[in-house]
PDB file of C-alpha atoms in Angstrom:
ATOM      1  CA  UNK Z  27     170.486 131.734  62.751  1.00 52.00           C
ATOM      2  CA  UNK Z  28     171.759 128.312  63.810  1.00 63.00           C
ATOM      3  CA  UNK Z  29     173.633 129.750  66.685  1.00 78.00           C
ATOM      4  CA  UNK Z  30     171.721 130.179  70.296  1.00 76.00           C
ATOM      5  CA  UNK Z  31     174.042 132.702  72.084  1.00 87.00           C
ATOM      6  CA  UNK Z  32     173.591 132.068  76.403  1.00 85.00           C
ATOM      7  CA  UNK Z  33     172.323 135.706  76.048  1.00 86.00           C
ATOM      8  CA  UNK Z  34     169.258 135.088  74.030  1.00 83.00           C
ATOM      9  CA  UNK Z  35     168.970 132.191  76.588  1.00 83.00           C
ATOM     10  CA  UNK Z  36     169.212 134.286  79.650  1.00 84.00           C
ATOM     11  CA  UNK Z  37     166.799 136.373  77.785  1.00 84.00           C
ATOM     12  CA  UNK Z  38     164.004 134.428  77.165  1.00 85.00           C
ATOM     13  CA  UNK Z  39     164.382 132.780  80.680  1.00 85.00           C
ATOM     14  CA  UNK Z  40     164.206 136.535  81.869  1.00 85.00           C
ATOM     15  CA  UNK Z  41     161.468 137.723  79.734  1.00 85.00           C
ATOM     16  CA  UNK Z  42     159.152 134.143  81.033  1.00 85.00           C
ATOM     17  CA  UNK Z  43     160.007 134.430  84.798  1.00 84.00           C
ATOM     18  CA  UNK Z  44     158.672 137.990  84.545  1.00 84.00           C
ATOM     19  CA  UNK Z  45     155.539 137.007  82.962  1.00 82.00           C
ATOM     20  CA  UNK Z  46     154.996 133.802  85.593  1.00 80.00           C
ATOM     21  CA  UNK Z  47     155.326 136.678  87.801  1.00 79.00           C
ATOM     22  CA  UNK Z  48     152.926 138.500  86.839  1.00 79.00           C
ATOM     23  CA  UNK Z  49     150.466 136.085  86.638  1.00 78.00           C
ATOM     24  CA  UNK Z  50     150.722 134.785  89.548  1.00 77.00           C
ATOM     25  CA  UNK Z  51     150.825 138.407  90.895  1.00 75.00           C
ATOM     26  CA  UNK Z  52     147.556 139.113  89.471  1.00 70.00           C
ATOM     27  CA  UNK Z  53     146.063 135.722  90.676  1.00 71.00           C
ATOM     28  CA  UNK Z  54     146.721 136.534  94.168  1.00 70.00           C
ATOM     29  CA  UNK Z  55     145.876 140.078  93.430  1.00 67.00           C
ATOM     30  CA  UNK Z  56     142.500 139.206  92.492  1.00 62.00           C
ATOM     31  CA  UNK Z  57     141.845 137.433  95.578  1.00 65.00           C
ATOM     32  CA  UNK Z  58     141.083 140.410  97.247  1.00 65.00           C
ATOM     33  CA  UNK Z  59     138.644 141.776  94.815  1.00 58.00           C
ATOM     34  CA  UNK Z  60     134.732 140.927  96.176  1.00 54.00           C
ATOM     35  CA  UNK Z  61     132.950 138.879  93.098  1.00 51.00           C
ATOM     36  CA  UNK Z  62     129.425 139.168  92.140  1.00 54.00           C
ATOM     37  CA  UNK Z  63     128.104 136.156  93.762  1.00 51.00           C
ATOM     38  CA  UNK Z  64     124.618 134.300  91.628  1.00 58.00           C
ATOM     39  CA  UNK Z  65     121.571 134.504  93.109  1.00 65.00           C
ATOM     40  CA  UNK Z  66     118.147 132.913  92.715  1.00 69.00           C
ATOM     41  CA  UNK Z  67     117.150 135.438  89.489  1.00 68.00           C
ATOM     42  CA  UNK Z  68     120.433 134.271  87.225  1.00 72.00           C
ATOM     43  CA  UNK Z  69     118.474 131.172  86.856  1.00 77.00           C
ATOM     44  CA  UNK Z  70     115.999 132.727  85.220  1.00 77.00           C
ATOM     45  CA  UNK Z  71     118.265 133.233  82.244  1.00 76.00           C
ATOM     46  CA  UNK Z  72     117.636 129.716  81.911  1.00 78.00           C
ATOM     47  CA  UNK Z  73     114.052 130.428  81.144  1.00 84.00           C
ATOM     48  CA  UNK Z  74     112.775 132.096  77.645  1.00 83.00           C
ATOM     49  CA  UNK Z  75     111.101 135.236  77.841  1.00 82.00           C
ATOM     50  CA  UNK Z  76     108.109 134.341  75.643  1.00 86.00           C
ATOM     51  CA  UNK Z  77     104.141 134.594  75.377  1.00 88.00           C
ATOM     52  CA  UNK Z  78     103.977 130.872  76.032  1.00 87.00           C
ATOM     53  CA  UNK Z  79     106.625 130.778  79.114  1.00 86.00           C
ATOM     54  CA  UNK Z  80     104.322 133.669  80.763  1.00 87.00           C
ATOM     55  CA  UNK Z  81     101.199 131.987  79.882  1.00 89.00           C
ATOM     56  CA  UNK Z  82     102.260 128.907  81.400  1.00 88.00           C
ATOM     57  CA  UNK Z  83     103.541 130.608  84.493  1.00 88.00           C
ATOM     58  CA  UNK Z  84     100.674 132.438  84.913  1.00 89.00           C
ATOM     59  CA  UNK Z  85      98.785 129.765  85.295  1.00 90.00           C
ATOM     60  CA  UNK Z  86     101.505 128.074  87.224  1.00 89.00           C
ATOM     61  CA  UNK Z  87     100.688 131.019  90.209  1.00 88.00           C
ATOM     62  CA  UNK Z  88      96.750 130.088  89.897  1.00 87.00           C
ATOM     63  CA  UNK Z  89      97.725 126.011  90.653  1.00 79.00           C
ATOM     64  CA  UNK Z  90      97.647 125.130  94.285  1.00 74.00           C
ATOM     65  CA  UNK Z  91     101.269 123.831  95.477  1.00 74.00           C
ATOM     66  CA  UNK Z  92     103.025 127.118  94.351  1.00 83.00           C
ATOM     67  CA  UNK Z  93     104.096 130.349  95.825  1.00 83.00           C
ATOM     68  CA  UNK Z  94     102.722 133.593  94.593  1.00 84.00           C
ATOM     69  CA  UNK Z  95     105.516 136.183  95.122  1.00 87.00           C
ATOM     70  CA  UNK Z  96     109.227 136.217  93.896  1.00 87.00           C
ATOM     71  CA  UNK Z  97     110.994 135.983  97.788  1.00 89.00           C
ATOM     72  CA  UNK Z  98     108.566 133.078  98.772  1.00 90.00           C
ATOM     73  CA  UNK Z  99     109.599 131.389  94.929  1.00 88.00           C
ATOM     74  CA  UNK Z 100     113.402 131.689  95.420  1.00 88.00           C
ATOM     75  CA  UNK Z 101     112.771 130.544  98.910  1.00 89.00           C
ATOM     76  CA  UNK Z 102     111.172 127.052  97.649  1.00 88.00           C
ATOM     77  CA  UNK Z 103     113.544 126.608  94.973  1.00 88.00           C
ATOM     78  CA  UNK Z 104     116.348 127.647  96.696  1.00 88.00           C
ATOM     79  CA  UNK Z 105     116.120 124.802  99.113  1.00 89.00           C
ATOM     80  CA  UNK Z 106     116.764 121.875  96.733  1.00 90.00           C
ATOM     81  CA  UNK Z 107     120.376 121.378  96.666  1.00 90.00           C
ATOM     82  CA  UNK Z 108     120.695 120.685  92.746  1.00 92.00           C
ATOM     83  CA  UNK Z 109     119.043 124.120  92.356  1.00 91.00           C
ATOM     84  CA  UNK Z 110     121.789 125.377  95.412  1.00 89.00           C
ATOM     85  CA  UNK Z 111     124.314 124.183  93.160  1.00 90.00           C
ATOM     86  CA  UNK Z 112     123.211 125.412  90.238  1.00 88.00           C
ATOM     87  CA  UNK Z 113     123.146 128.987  91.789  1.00 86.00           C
ATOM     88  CA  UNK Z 114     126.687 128.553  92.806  1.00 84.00           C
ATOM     89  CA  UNK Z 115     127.893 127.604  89.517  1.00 82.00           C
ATOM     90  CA  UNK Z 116     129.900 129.557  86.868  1.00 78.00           C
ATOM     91  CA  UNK Z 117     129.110 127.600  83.764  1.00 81.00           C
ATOM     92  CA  UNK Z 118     126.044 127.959  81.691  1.00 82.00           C
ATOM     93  CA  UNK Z 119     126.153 124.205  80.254  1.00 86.00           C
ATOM     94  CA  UNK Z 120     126.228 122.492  84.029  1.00 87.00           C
ATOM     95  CA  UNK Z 121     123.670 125.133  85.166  1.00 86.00           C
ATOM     96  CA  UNK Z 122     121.142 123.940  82.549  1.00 88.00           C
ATOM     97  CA  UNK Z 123     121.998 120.514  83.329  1.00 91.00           C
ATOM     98  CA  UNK Z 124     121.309 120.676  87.485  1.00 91.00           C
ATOM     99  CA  UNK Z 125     118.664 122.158  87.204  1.00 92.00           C
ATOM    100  CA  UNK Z 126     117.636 119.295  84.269  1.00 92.00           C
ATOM    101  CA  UNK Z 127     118.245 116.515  86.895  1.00 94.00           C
ATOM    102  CA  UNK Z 128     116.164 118.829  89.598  1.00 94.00           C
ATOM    103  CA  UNK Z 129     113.177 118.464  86.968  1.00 93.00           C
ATOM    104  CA  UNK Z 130     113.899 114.976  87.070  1.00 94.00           C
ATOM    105  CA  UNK Z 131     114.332 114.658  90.701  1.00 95.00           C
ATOM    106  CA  UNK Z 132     110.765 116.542  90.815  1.00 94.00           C
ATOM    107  CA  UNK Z 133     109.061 113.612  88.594  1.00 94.00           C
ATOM    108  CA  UNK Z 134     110.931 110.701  90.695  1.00 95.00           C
ATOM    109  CA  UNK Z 135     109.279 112.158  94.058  1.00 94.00           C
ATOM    110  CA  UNK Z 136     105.928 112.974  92.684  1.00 93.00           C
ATOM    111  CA  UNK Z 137     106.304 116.687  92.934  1.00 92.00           C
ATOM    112  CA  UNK Z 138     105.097 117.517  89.719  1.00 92.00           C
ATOM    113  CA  UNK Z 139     101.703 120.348  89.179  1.00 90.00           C
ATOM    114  CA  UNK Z 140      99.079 120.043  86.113  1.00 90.00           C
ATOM    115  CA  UNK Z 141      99.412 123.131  84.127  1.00 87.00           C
ATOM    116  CA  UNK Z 142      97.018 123.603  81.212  1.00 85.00           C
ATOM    117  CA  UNK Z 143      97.341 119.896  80.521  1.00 87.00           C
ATOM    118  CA  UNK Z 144     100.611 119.688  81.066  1.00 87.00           C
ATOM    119  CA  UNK Z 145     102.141 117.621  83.608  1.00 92.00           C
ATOM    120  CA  UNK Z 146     105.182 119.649  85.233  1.00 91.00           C
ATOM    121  CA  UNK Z 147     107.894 118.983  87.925  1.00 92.00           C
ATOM    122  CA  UNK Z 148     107.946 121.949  90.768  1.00 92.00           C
ATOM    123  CA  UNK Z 149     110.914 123.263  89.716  1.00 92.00           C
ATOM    124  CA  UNK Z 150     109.762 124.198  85.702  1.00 90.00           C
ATOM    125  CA  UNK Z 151     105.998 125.540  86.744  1.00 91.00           C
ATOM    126  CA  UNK Z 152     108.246 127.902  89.789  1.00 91.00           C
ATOM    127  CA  UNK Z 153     110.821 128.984  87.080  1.00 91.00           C
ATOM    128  CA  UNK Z 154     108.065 130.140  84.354  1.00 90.00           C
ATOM    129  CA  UNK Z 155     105.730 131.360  86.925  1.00 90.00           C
ATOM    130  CA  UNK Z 156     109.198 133.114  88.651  1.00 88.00           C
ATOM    131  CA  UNK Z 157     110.471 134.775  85.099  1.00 87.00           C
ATOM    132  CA  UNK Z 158     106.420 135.978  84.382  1.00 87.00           C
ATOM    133  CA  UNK Z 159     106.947 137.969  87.709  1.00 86.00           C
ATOM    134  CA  UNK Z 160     109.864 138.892  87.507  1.00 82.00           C
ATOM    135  CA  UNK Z 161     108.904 140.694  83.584  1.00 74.00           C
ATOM    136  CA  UNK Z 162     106.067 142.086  84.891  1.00 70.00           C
ATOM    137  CA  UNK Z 163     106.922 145.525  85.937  1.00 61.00           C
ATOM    138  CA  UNK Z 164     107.126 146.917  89.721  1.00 53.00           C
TER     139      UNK Z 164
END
């Protein structure tokens, strides 16, 4: 076993060239297949499905400031650019966190809405009051 023979070298140059290959075949393969893009409603992921959540979005649609339906909603949100971002991106963990620093970009510039008692930016009383419409059914 001590000896490396030039045709076990040869080989295993062979054997990873051909799977470099095929990577990179598949990469640039892949280019040409169309990807489900995110849209406003993958945020809502973001958002518990609960009794409270719906309560609180509920009475986020009855607070002045707000839209009423799901288009006008996305619209709204969809126009901050952390939320933009957020939409764009792959990762669950920098998701949560845009739209975390949107909250707090909401507070900073006095866009916040009292819900129940609770003081909220924009973008959390349109994401509960989005994911209570969007459970309801059609």
């Amino acid at each position: 076993m001590g000896n490396f023979t030039r045709r076990a070298l040869l080989g295993s140059v062979g054997v990873v060239a051909l799977g470099g290959l095929a990577y990179g075949g598949s990469r640039v393969a892949c280019r040409f297949v169309p990807r489900n893009h995110p849209d406003f409603f993958s945020l809502l992921d973001m958002v518990p499905d609960e009794p409270a959540v719906r309560r609180l979005g509920r009475s986020a649609l009855a607070a002045d400031g707000l839209a009423r339906d799901l288009p006008s909603l996305a619209a709204a949100l969809t126009d901050r650019p952390l939320i933009r971002q957020a939409i764009a991106e792959d990762c669950p963990t920098t998701r949560k966190t845009l739209v975390q620093d949107q909250c707090a970009l909401d507070f900073a510039d006095d866009r916040t809405v009292v819900v129940d008692g609770w003081v909220l930016s924009e973008t959390e009383a349109s994401l509960c009051a989005a994911r209570m419409l969007s459970a309801q059914p059609v």
